[in-house]
């Protein structure tokens, strides 16, 4: 409910701890499934989940930091806002007010920059950007994160952060504060003070990844994956989305698992399945999917006659007609057999030779009530038709004595 259903509940004090719990839980789920990352990267609040996963601080300390951080931010006046600008950070920086009332809050891509600050100054900046043909969208947020408006709580948060026990990360750690890999420097209160105030350098951090890297977003929605894929479309790197609202989120997780497997990951299938079973090796390349089922939309036609006196005939024979001769005549319903439509020469359906043999055997057995054999067969010309013009075909059987 906090995450999806009622926007009135989208307050920092509630949402941030909930998002942290979701991110950390997803990380532990993937780890249990045998998916262990070579590096971790967090965006703003997401750094707490990344650092906790990497062993920088305990889960208890992480929850304490996140909850108190959210409470402190929630105490700030709702005087700020955030704006997503479709331009590079250097271009945006040149257009910011000179009074430091607006800061660059995040660098999310080569042409994706977020600014934060006083709401009235943001409105003026948005109008100025639009006049220059630069798109700008107001973000749904209660506060101006990563701007001067959070400075009143920095000292109090630093005091709290100094009470935490830190360790060096056990997993390679990409910092969104510095935009580079970090090690011991993340294990300090000052780093987490900067995490709250300084620009989020998400895009510069992603540029440190090697070409071909497969990434996975852990969290709600697919914003970061979309930003990543847009920024690195030509590098061979790819990011899979997080969970989404609605009923399809489990399907999305399984889809991500499949993509990771195809990329070379080795999941723990016993844990994934939740039970022991026989593991069958499958190819790691994508299947070339082809349908082999008959088209259910194709209507089945059956030739019927009021003179039909024979039941349970061979399917190819259709119905036996009453005629005023010594001959036996069958009205064939060839178009009712969908599989014949796959026996084509160009755009024409061609009745197969085996079909002629089957018709002769079926007609003989129907009339003589005993097995028959074929000693001579001549096909003078092919029997063909198109799907939109099914044929009217009759089979005439006569005894040798009658000529």
mmCIF file of C-alpha atoms in Angstrom:
data_model
loop_
_atom_site.group_PDB
_atom_site.id
_atom_site.type_symbol
_atom_site.label_atom_id
_atom_site.label_comp_id
_atom_site.label_asym_id
_atom_site.label_seq_id
_atom_site.Cartn_x
_atom_site.Cartn_y
_atom_site.Cartn_z
ATOM 1 C CA UNK A 1 0.000 0.000 0.000
ATOM 2 C CA UNK A 2 2.791 2.421 0.889
ATOM 3 C CA UNK A 3 4.509 1.793 -2.412
ATOM 4 C CA UNK A 4 1.718 1.615 -4.907
ATOM 5 C CA UNK A 5 -1.917 2.256 -4.137
ATOM 6 C CA UNK A 6 -2.402 5.601 -2.395
ATOM 7 C CA UNK A 7 -0.184 8.571 -3.258
ATOM 8 C CA UNK A 8 -1.300 10.289 -0.048
ATOM 9 C CA UNK A 9 0.939 7.804 1.765
ATOM 10 C CA UNK A 10 3.987 8.746 -0.293
ATOM 11 C CA UNK A 11 5.762 10.592 2.533
ATOM 12 C CA UNK A 12 9.515 10.419 2.964
ATOM 13 C CA UNK A 13 9.290 9.077 6.502
ATOM 14 C CA UNK A 14 7.328 6.049 5.251
ATOM 15 C CA UNK A 15 8.547 5.511 1.712
ATOM 16 C CA UNK A 16 12.311 5.561 2.255
ATOM 17 C CA UNK A 17 12.423 2.743 4.862
ATOM 18 C CA UNK A 18 10.002 0.724 2.727
ATOM 19 C CA UNK A 19 12.176 1.175 -0.366
ATOM 20 C CA UNK A 20 15.300 0.177 1.555
ATOM 21 C CA UNK A 21 13.599 -2.999 2.806
ATOM 22 C CA UNK A 22 12.486 -3.871 -0.725
ATOM 23 C CA UNK A 23 15.949 -3.264 -2.189
ATOM 24 C CA UNK A 24 17.789 -5.238 0.483
ATOM 25 C CA UNK A 25 15.274 -8.100 0.369
ATOM 26 C CA UNK A 26 15.627 -8.387 -3.390
ATOM 27 C CA UNK A 27 19.405 -8.435 -3.064
ATOM 28 C CA UNK A 28 19.216 -11.296 -0.564
ATOM 29 C CA UNK A 29 16.735 -13.187 -2.755
ATOM 30 C CA UNK A 30 19.036 -12.987 -5.771
ATOM 31 C CA UNK A 31 21.989 -14.011 -3.609
ATOM 32 C CA UNK A 32 20.051 -17.067 -2.381
ATOM 33 C CA UNK A 33 19.305 -17.887 -6.005
ATOM 34 C CA UNK A 34 23.017 -18.005 -6.729
ATOM 35 C CA UNK A 35 23.291 -14.585 -8.416
ATOM 36 C CA UNK A 36 26.274 -12.806 -6.835
ATOM 37 C CA UNK A 37 27.292 -9.412 -8.285
ATOM 38 C CA UNK A 38 30.860 -8.478 -9.141
ATOM 39 C CA UNK A 39 30.110 -4.873 -8.107
ATOM 40 C CA UNK A 40 27.314 -2.872 -6.473
ATOM 41 C CA UNK A 41 26.079 0.663 -7.109
ATOM 42 C CA UNK A 42 23.342 2.611 -5.338
ATOM 43 C CA UNK A 43 21.482 5.780 -6.311
ATOM 44 C CA UNK A 44 21.003 8.179 -3.357
ATOM 45 C CA UNK A 45 18.981 6.161 -0.822
ATOM 46 C CA UNK A 46 19.891 3.007 -2.762
ATOM 47 C CA UNK A 47 23.476 3.337 -1.530
ATOM 48 C CA UNK A 48 22.356 2.150 1.910
ATOM 49 C CA UNK A 49 21.088 -1.152 0.505
ATOM 50 C CA UNK A 50 24.215 -1.510 -1.656
ATOM 51 C CA UNK A 51 26.541 -0.783 1.271
ATOM 52 C CA UNK A 52 24.663 -3.084 3.623
ATOM 53 C CA UNK A 53 24.829 -5.873 1.041
ATOM 54 C CA UNK A 54 28.574 -5.243 0.692
ATOM 55 C CA UNK A 55 29.060 -5.498 4.471
ATOM 56 C CA UNK A 56 29.895 -1.823 5.122
ATOM 57 C CA UNK A 57 27.497 -1.819 8.077
ATOM 58 C CA UNK A 58 25.032 -4.236 9.624
ATOM 59 C CA UNK A 59 21.389 -4.525 8.643
ATOM 60 C CA UNK A 60 20.370 -3.098 12.028
ATOM 61 C CA UNK A 61 22.603 -0.043 11.575
ATOM 62 C CA UNK A 62 21.412 0.407 8.008
ATOM 63 C CA UNK A 63 17.780 0.458 9.117
ATOM 64 C CA UNK A 64 18.645 2.897 11.886
ATOM 65 C CA UNK A 65 20.388 5.267 9.460
ATOM 66 C CA UNK A 66 17.621 5.066 6.853
ATOM 67 C CA UNK A 67 14.775 5.606 9.326
ATOM 68 C CA UNK A 68 16.433 8.510 11.135
ATOM 69 C CA UNK A 69 17.453 10.045 7.811
ATOM 70 C CA UNK A 70 13.849 9.874 6.632
ATOM 71 C CA UNK A 71 12.586 11.385 9.885
ATOM 72 C CA UNK A 72 15.055 14.268 9.721
ATOM 73 C CA UNK A 73 14.215 15.037 6.102
ATOM 74 C CA UNK A 74 10.526 14.843 6.973
ATOM 75 C CA UNK A 75 11.023 17.582 9.564
ATOM 76 C CA UNK A 76 12.240 20.023 6.916
ATOM 77 C CA UNK A 77 9.762 22.544 5.456
ATOM 78 C CA UNK A 78 8.077 21.491 2.206
ATOM 79 C CA UNK A 79 9.577 24.468 0.409
ATOM 80 C CA UNK A 80 11.668 22.642 -2.142
ATOM 81 C CA UNK A 81 11.189 20.613 -5.272
ATOM 82 C CA UNK A 82 13.085 18.743 -7.967
ATOM 83 C CA UNK A 83 13.164 19.083 -11.736
ATOM 84 C CA UNK A 84 14.321 16.546 -14.352
ATOM 85 C CA UNK A 85 16.047 18.380 -17.210
ATOM 86 C CA UNK A 86 16.689 16.805 -20.625
ATOM 87 C CA UNK A 87 20.168 18.287 -20.979
ATOM 88 C CA UNK A 88 23.735 17.604 -19.886
ATOM 89 C CA UNK A 89 25.024 18.723 -16.509
ATOM 90 C CA UNK A 90 27.427 21.330 -17.957
ATOM 91 C CA UNK A 91 24.658 22.980 -19.968
ATOM 92 C CA UNK A 92 22.315 22.999 -16.981
ATOM 93 C CA UNK A 93 24.993 24.348 -14.621
ATOM 94 C CA UNK A 94 25.415 27.439 -16.795
ATOM 95 C CA UNK A 95 21.705 28.209 -16.466
ATOM 96 C CA UNK A 96 21.377 27.897 -12.673
ATOM 97 C CA UNK A 97 20.632 30.998 -10.556
ATOM 98 C CA UNK A 98 23.685 32.740 -9.128
ATOM 99 C CA UNK A 99 22.325 32.740 -5.574
ATOM 100 C CA UNK A 100 22.902 28.979 -5.025
ATOM 101 C CA UNK A 101 19.155 28.467 -4.495
ATOM 102 C CA UNK A 102 19.157 25.584 -6.992
ATOM 103 C CA UNK A 103 21.703 22.753 -7.129
ATOM 104 C CA UNK A 104 22.425 19.900 -9.485
ATOM 105 C CA UNK A 105 21.005 16.978 -7.506
ATOM 106 C CA UNK A 106 21.780 14.086 -9.854
ATOM 107 C CA UNK A 107 23.600 13.355 -13.088
ATOM 108 C CA UNK A 108 21.657 10.421 -14.479
ATOM 109 C CA UNK A 109 22.801 10.438 -18.090
ATOM 110 C CA UNK A 110 24.576 12.468 -20.782
ATOM 111 C CA UNK A 111 21.307 14.370 -21.284
ATOM 112 C CA UNK A 112 19.521 13.534 -18.027
ATOM 113 C CA UNK A 113 20.141 15.959 -15.164
ATOM 114 C CA UNK A 114 18.088 16.569 -12.025
ATOM 115 C CA UNK A 115 18.118 19.916 -10.205
ATOM 116 C CA UNK A 116 16.723 20.649 -6.742
ATOM 117 C CA UNK A 117 15.996 23.756 -4.723
ATOM 118 C CA UNK A 118 13.507 26.494 -4.039
ATOM 119 C CA UNK A 119 10.202 25.888 -5.808
ATOM 120 C CA UNK A 120 9.799 29.423 -7.133
ATOM 121 C CA UNK A 121 13.333 29.390 -8.561
ATOM 122 C CA UNK A 122 12.658 25.995 -10.138
ATOM 123 C CA UNK A 123 9.586 27.391 -11.877
ATOM 124 C CA UNK A 124 11.625 30.270 -13.331
ATOM 125 C CA UNK A 125 14.326 27.851 -14.427
ATOM 126 C CA UNK A 126 11.788 25.562 -16.099
ATOM 127 C CA UNK A 127 10.312 28.493 -18.035
ATOM 128 C CA UNK A 128 13.786 29.563 -19.128
ATOM 129 C CA UNK A 129 14.670 26.047 -20.254
ATOM 130 C CA UNK A 130 11.486 25.671 -22.264
ATOM 131 C CA UNK A 131 12.179 28.920 -24.086
ATOM 132 C CA UNK A 132 15.501 27.410 -25.123
ATOM 133 C CA UNK A 133 13.764 24.243 -26.315
ATOM 134 C CA UNK A 134 15.007 22.145 -23.397
ATOM 135 C CA UNK A 135 12.485 19.777 -21.808
ATOM 136 C CA UNK A 136 11.999 19.862 -18.036
ATOM 137 C CA UNK A 137 9.600 17.830 -15.896
ATOM 138 C CA UNK A 138 8.649 18.409 -12.260
ATOM 139 C CA UNK A 139 9.295 15.331 -10.130
ATOM 140 C CA UNK A 140 6.891 13.967 -7.526
ATOM 141 C CA UNK A 141 8.787 14.598 -4.317
ATOM 142 C CA UNK A 142 8.203 16.261 -0.978
ATOM 143 C CA UNK A 143 11.674 17.767 -0.553
ATOM 144 C CA UNK A 144 14.669 19.096 -2.479
ATOM 145 C CA UNK A 145 17.110 16.249 -1.871
ATOM 146 C CA UNK A 146 20.823 16.833 -2.539
ATOM 147 C CA UNK A 147 20.476 20.610 -2.331
ATOM 148 C CA UNK A 148 21.227 23.370 0.141
ATOM 149 C CA UNK A 149 17.744 22.931 1.614
ATOM 150 C CA UNK A 150 18.856 19.748 3.439
ATOM 151 C CA UNK A 151 21.828 21.429 5.117
ATOM 152 C CA UNK A 152 19.955 22.223 8.380
ATOM 153 C CA UNK A 153 19.931 18.491 9.234
ATOM 154 C CA UNK A 154 23.457 17.574 8.118
ATOM 155 C CA UNK A 155 25.161 18.054 11.485
ATOM 156 C CA UNK A 156 22.552 16.002 13.340
ATOM 157 C CA UNK A 157 22.765 13.235 10.761
ATOM 158 C CA UNK A 158 26.576 13.265 10.966
ATOM 159 C CA UNK A 159 26.399 12.756 14.713
ATOM 160 C CA UNK A 160 24.189 9.730 14.178
ATOM 161 C CA UNK A 161 26.458 8.369 11.429
ATOM 162 C CA UNK A 162 29.466 8.599 13.755
ATOM 163 C CA UNK A 163 27.828 6.079 16.085
ATOM 164 C CA UNK A 164 27.854 3.365 13.414
ATOM 165 C CA UNK A 165 30.472 0.619 13.103
ATOM 166 C CA UNK A 166 31.846 0.532 9.551
ATOM 167 C CA UNK A 167 33.874 -2.001 7.569
ATOM 168 C CA UNK A 168 35.524 -1.988 4.171
ATOM 169 C CA UNK A 169 33.179 -3.262 1.447
ATOM 170 C CA UNK A 170 33.525 -6.974 0.706
ATOM 171 C CA UNK A 171 32.254 -6.432 -2.852
ATOM 172 C CA UNK A 172 33.593 -3.936 -5.389
ATOM 173 C CA UNK A 173 31.706 -0.717 -4.677
ATOM 174 C CA UNK A 174 30.862 1.963 -7.247
ATOM 175 C CA UNK A 175 30.109 5.219 -5.480
ATOM 176 C CA UNK A 176 27.384 7.564 -6.673
ATOM 177 C CA UNK A 177 28.946 10.243 -4.454
ATOM 178 C CA UNK A 178 32.333 10.232 -6.205
ATOM 179 C CA UNK A 179 31.425 8.571 -9.508
ATOM 180 C CA UNK A 180 34.277 6.050 -9.068
ATOM 181 C CA UNK A 181 35.130 2.857 -7.268
ATOM 182 C CA UNK A 182 35.723 3.444 -3.548
ATOM 183 C CA UNK A 183 37.066 1.312 -0.740
ATOM 184 C CA UNK A 184 37.923 2.510 2.772
ATOM 185 C CA UNK A 185 36.482 6.001 2.207
ATOM 186 C CA UNK A 186 32.920 4.641 2.249
ATOM 187 C CA UNK A 187 33.437 3.374 5.806
ATOM 188 C CA UNK A 188 33.080 6.801 7.406
ATOM 189 C CA UNK A 189 30.369 9.116 8.692
ATOM 190 C CA UNK A 190 31.533 11.874 6.353
ATOM 191 C CA UNK A 191 30.746 9.746 3.298
ATOM 192 C CA UNK A 192 27.134 9.323 4.362
ATOM 193 C CA UNK A 193 26.826 13.030 5.121
ATOM 194 C CA UNK A 194 27.930 13.681 1.540
ATOM 195 C CA UNK A 195 25.473 11.059 0.298
ATOM 196 C CA UNK A 196 22.656 13.219 1.654
ATOM 197 C CA UNK A 197 23.945 16.551 0.363
ATOM 198 C CA UNK A 198 26.184 16.077 -2.672
ATOM 199 C CA UNK A 199 25.217 15.452 -6.305
ATOM 200 C CA UNK A 200 24.320 11.858 -7.177
ATOM 201 C CA UNK A 201 26.839 10.924 -9.877
ATOM 202 C CA UNK A 202 24.987 7.916 -11.206
ATOM 203 C CA UNK A 203 25.986 8.282 -14.853
ATOM 204 C CA UNK A 204 29.709 8.885 -14.170
ATOM 205 C CA UNK A 205 29.706 5.810 -11.922
ATOM 206 C CA UNK A 206 28.142 3.614 -14.604
ATOM 207 C CA UNK A 207 30.826 4.743 -17.037
ATOM 208 C CA UNK A 208 33.375 2.859 -14.915
ATOM 209 C CA UNK A 209 31.790 -0.475 -15.840
ATOM 210 C CA UNK A 210 33.371 -2.643 -18.506
ATOM 211 C CA UNK A 211 31.707 -3.007 -21.889
ATOM 212 C CA UNK A 212 29.264 -5.890 -22.034
ATOM 213 C CA UNK A 213 28.416 -5.701 -18.321
ATOM 214 C CA UNK A 214 24.988 -7.077 -17.415
ATOM 215 C CA UNK A 215 23.289 -5.040 -14.675
ATOM 216 C CA UNK A 216 20.193 -5.666 -12.581
ATOM 217 C CA UNK A 217 18.072 -3.004 -10.889
ATOM 218 C CA UNK A 218 16.931 -3.901 -7.380
ATOM 219 C CA UNK A 219 13.960 -1.825 -6.335
ATOM 220 C CA UNK A 220 10.559 -0.559 -7.373
ATOM 221 C CA UNK A 221 10.042 0.195 -11.045
ATOM 222 C CA UNK A 222 12.514 0.475 -13.901
ATOM 223 C CA UNK A 223 13.672 4.113 -13.779
ATOM 224 C CA UNK A 224 17.348 3.413 -13.212
ATOM 225 C CA UNK A 225 17.440 0.584 -15.767
ATOM 226 C CA UNK A 226 15.837 2.862 -18.354
ATOM 227 C CA UNK A 227 18.334 5.659 -17.633
ATOM 228 C CA UNK A 228 21.197 3.162 -17.842
ATOM 229 C CA UNK A 229 20.080 1.604 -21.123
ATOM 230 C CA UNK A 230 19.474 5.012 -22.703
ATOM 231 C CA UNK A 231 22.916 6.256 -21.700
ATOM 232 C CA UNK A 232 24.771 3.090 -22.747
ATOM 233 C CA UNK A 233 22.831 2.016 -25.825
ATOM 234 C CA UNK A 234 26.022 1.641 -27.905
ATOM 235 C CA UNK A 235 28.285 -0.013 -25.343
ATOM 236 C CA UNK A 236 26.903 -3.546 -25.220
ATOM 237 C CA UNK A 237 25.885 -3.053 -21.574
ATOM 238 C CA UNK A 238 22.357 -3.703 -20.435
ATOM 239 C CA UNK A 239 20.321 -3.227 -17.247
ATOM 240 C CA UNK A 240 17.310 -5.331 -16.314
ATOM 241 C CA UNK A 241 14.387 -3.582 -14.569
ATOM 242 C CA UNK A 242 13.262 -3.868 -10.960
ATOM 243 C CA UNK A 243 9.860 -5.098 -9.804
ATOM 244 C CA UNK A 244 6.805 -3.234 -11.060
ATOM 245 C CA UNK A 245 3.397 -2.572 -9.603
ATOM 246 C CA UNK A 246 0.514 -4.917 -10.378
ATOM 247 C CA UNK A 247 0.176 -8.630 -10.847
ATOM 248 C CA UNK A 248 3.070 -9.144 -13.234
ATOM 249 C CA UNK A 249 5.946 -8.490 -10.833
ATOM 250 C CA UNK A 250 6.744 -12.186 -10.266
ATOM 251 C CA UNK A 251 6.738 -12.752 -14.014
ATOM 252 C CA UNK A 252 9.191 -9.865 -14.364
ATOM 253 C CA UNK A 253 11.541 -11.388 -11.787
ATOM 254 C CA UNK A 254 11.511 -14.727 -13.618
ATOM 255 C CA UNK A 255 12.130 -12.934 -16.916
ATOM 256 C CA UNK A 256 15.172 -11.268 -15.346
ATOM 257 C CA UNK A 257 16.396 -14.639 -14.095
ATOM 258 C CA UNK A 258 16.106 -16.036 -17.627
ATOM 259 C CA UNK A 259 18.050 -13.111 -19.072
ATOM 260 C CA UNK A 260 20.784 -13.490 -16.477
ATOM 261 C CA UNK A 261 21.037 -17.199 -17.274
ATOM 262 C CA UNK A 262 21.322 -16.444 -20.975
ATOM 263 C CA UNK A 263 24.076 -13.963 -20.116
ATOM 264 C CA UNK A 264 26.101 -16.710 -18.456
ATOM 265 C CA UNK A 265 24.956 -16.652 -14.818
ATOM 266 C CA UNK A 266 24.672 -19.964 -12.935
ATOM 267 C CA UNK A 267 21.565 -19.849 -10.722
ATOM 268 C CA UNK A 268 20.976 -22.270 -7.869
ATOM 269 C CA UNK A 269 17.986 -23.964 -9.467
ATOM 270 C CA UNK A 270 17.115 -25.982 -6.371
ATOM 271 C CA UNK A 271 16.657 -22.762 -4.405
ATOM 272 C CA UNK A 272 14.811 -21.093 -7.265
ATOM 273 C CA UNK A 273 12.369 -23.991 -7.579
ATOM 274 C CA UNK A 274 11.999 -24.311 -3.807
ATOM 275 C CA UNK A 275 12.458 -28.073 -3.988
ATOM 276 C CA UNK A 276 14.913 -30.698 -5.148
ATOM 277 C CA UNK A 277 14.665 -31.917 -8.717
ATOM 278 C CA UNK A 278 16.622 -33.113 -11.700
ATOM 279 C CA UNK A 279 18.539 -30.313 -13.401
ATOM 280 C CA UNK A 280 18.456 -30.516 -17.185
ATOM 281 C CA UNK A 281 21.078 -28.615 -19.163
ATOM 282 C CA UNK A 282 19.687 -26.251 -21.765
ATOM 283 C CA UNK A 283 21.477 -24.133 -24.352
ATOM 284 C CA UNK A 284 22.379 -20.626 -23.226
ATOM 285 C CA UNK A 285 21.493 -19.002 -26.551
ATOM 286 C CA UNK A 286 17.952 -17.708 -27.231
ATOM 287 C CA UNK A 287 15.585 -20.192 -28.823
ATOM 288 C CA UNK A 288 14.329 -19.543 -32.346
ATOM 289 C CA UNK A 289 10.649 -19.805 -31.625
ATOM 290 C CA UNK A 290 8.411 -21.356 -34.312
ATOM 291 C CA UNK A 291 4.772 -22.352 -34.009
ATOM 292 C CA UNK A 292 3.787 -25.835 -35.138
ATOM 293 C CA UNK A 293 0.160 -25.837 -34.029
ATOM 294 C CA UNK A 294 -2.760 -25.665 -36.407
ATOM 295 C CA UNK A 295 -4.340 -22.241 -36.644
ATOM 296 C CA UNK A 296 -7.416 -22.331 -34.426
ATOM 297 C CA UNK A 297 -8.830 -19.349 -36.249
ATOM 298 C CA UNK A 298 -9.156 -21.333 -39.460
ATOM 299 C CA UNK A 299 -12.727 -22.472 -39.867
ATOM 300 C CA UNK A 300 -13.357 -26.128 -40.515
ATOM 301 C CA UNK A 301 -15.568 -26.853 -43.477
ATOM 302 C CA UNK A 302 -17.422 -30.122 -43.928
ATOM 303 C CA UNK A 303 -19.195 -31.198 -47.078
ATOM 304 C CA UNK A 304 -22.526 -32.738 -46.155
ATOM 305 C CA UNK A 305 -25.384 -34.174 -48.176
ATOM 306 C CA UNK A 306 -28.992 -34.958 -47.425
ATOM 307 C CA UNK A 307 -28.319 -38.238 -49.210
ATOM 308 C CA UNK A 308 -25.564 -39.173 -46.778
ATOM 309 C CA UNK A 309 -26.286 -42.725 -45.741
ATOM 310 C CA UNK A 310 -22.863 -43.816 -44.571
ATOM 311 C CA UNK A 311 -21.505 -43.126 -41.089
ATOM 312 C CA UNK A 312 -18.014 -43.510 -39.640
ATOM 313 C CA UNK A 313 -16.243 -43.265 -42.984
ATOM 314 C CA UNK A 314 -12.553 -42.555 -43.274
ATOM 315 C CA UNK A 315 -11.982 -38.804 -42.601
ATOM 316 C CA UNK A 316 -10.666 -38.216 -46.103
ATOM 317 C CA UNK A 317 -13.714 -39.790 -47.759
ATOM 318 C CA UNK A 318 -16.189 -37.288 -46.421
ATOM 319 C CA UNK A 319 -19.650 -38.699 -47.152
ATOM 320 C CA UNK A 320 -21.020 -41.392 -49.498
ATOM 321 C CA UNK A 321 -23.679 -40.141 -51.875
ATOM 322 C CA UNK A 322 -26.753 -42.014 -53.131
ATOM 323 C CA UNK A 323 -26.580 -42.041 -56.928
ATOM 324 C CA UNK A 324 -28.661 -43.793 -59.605
ATOM 325 C CA UNK A 325 -25.749 -45.803 -60.984
ATOM 326 C CA UNK A 326 -23.733 -48.847 -59.968
ATOM 327 C CA UNK A 327 -20.825 -46.579 -59.078
ATOM 328 C CA UNK A 328 -19.966 -45.554 -55.551
ATOM 329 C CA UNK A 329 -19.455 -41.797 -55.171
ATOM 330 C CA UNK A 330 -17.877 -40.063 -52.197
ATOM 331 C CA UNK A 331 -18.010 -36.286 -51.600
ATOM 332 C CA UNK A 332 -14.550 -35.442 -50.300
ATOM 333 C CA UNK A 333 -14.120 -32.701 -47.683
ATOM 334 C CA UNK A 334 -10.454 -31.955 -48.296
ATOM 335 C CA UNK A 335 -10.634 -28.333 -47.133
ATOM 336 C CA UNK A 336 -11.706 -29.458 -43.667
ATOM 337 C CA UNK A 337 -8.267 -30.956 -43.009
ATOM 338 C CA UNK A 338 -6.085 -28.051 -41.884
ATOM 339 C CA UNK A 339 -2.842 -30.001 -42.088
ATOM 340 C CA UNK A 340 -3.174 -30.184 -45.878
ATOM 341 C CA UNK A 341 -2.692 -26.391 -45.965
ATOM 342 C CA UNK A 342 0.963 -26.958 -44.997
ATOM 343 C CA UNK A 343 1.609 -29.042 -48.159
ATOM 344 C CA UNK A 344 2.175 -26.188 -50.561
ATOM 345 C CA UNK A 345 3.897 -25.442 -53.806
ATOM 346 C CA UNK A 346 4.142 -21.687 -54.004
ATOM 347 C CA UNK A 347 0.735 -20.320 -53.019
ATOM 348 C CA UNK A 348 -1.158 -23.479 -54.028
ATOM 349 C CA UNK A 349 -2.078 -26.352 -51.736
ATOM 350 C CA UNK A 350 -1.144 -29.641 -53.450
ATOM 351 C CA UNK A 351 -2.805 -32.885 -52.440
ATOM 352 C CA UNK A 352 0.011 -35.331 -51.593
ATOM 353 C CA UNK A 353 0.616 -38.629 -53.358
ATOM 354 C CA UNK A 354 0.177 -40.466 -50.076
ATOM 355 C CA UNK A 355 -3.286 -38.927 -49.934
ATOM 356 C CA UNK A 356 -4.298 -40.591 -53.223
ATOM 357 C CA UNK A 357 -3.087 -43.925 -51.884
ATOM 358 C CA UNK A 358 -4.985 -43.443 -48.626
ATOM 359 C CA UNK A 359 -8.179 -42.528 -50.521
ATOM 360 C CA UNK A 360 -7.969 -45.621 -52.687
ATOM 361 C CA UNK A 361 -7.400 -47.911 -49.714
ATOM 362 C CA UNK A 362 -10.166 -46.266 -47.656
ATOM 363 C CA UNK A 363 -12.704 -46.462 -50.495
ATOM 364 C CA UNK A 364 -11.889 -50.109 -51.201
ATOM 365 C CA UNK A 365 -12.166 -51.163 -47.574
ATOM 366 C CA UNK A 366 -15.415 -49.204 -47.177
ATOM 367 C CA UNK A 367 -17.039 -50.940 -50.137
ATOM 368 C CA UNK A 368 -15.603 -54.456 -49.755
ATOM 369 C CA UNK A 369 -15.490 -54.514 -45.962
ATOM 370 C CA UNK A 370 -12.077 -56.146 -46.058
ATOM 371 C CA UNK A 371 -8.470 -55.052 -46.482
ATOM 372 C CA UNK A 372 -7.422 -54.237 -50.033
ATOM 373 C CA UNK A 373 -4.147 -53.691 -51.822
ATOM 374 C CA UNK A 374 -3.166 -51.305 -54.614
ATOM 375 C CA UNK A 375 -1.503 -52.895 -57.648
ATOM 376 C CA UNK A 376 -1.494 -50.007 -60.094
ATOM 377 C CA UNK A 377 -1.693 -46.234 -59.573
ATOM 378 C CA UNK A 378 -1.518 -43.434 -62.094
ATOM 379 C CA UNK A 379 -1.788 -39.744 -61.207
ATOM 380 C CA UNK A 380 -2.528 -37.940 -64.443
ATOM 381 C CA UNK A 381 -2.366 -34.437 -62.991
ATOM 382 C CA UNK A 382 -1.924 -32.869 -59.548
ATOM 383 C CA UNK A 383 -4.906 -31.939 -57.404
ATOM 384 C CA UNK A 384 -4.320 -28.383 -56.156
ATOM 385 C CA UNK A 385 -6.271 -25.430 -54.809
ATOM 386 C CA UNK A 386 -5.859 -22.157 -52.910
ATOM 387 C CA UNK A 387 -7.034 -21.430 -49.374
ATOM 388 C CA UNK A 388 -9.636 -18.924 -50.490
ATOM 389 C CA UNK A 389 -11.035 -21.266 -53.183
ATOM 390 C CA UNK A 390 -11.414 -24.774 -51.709
ATOM 391 C CA UNK A 391 -12.209 -27.443 -54.289
ATOM 392 C CA UNK A 392 -15.297 -29.577 -54.766
ATOM 393 C CA UNK A 393 -13.959 -33.088 -55.218
ATOM 394 C CA UNK A 394 -15.667 -36.437 -55.659
ATOM 395 C CA UNK A 395 -14.173 -39.905 -55.647
ATOM 396 C CA UNK A 396 -15.850 -42.408 -57.992
ATOM 397 C CA UNK A 397 -15.252 -46.130 -57.416
ATOM 398 C CA UNK A 398 -16.444 -48.770 -59.866
ATOM 399 C CA UNK A 399 -15.834 -52.492 -60.144
ATOM 400 C CA UNK A 400 -13.552 -53.869 -62.853
ATOM 401 C CA UNK A 401 -16.457 -55.845 -64.274
ATOM 402 C CA UNK A 402 -18.421 -52.622 -64.866
ATOM 403 C CA UNK A 403 -15.519 -51.085 -66.768
#
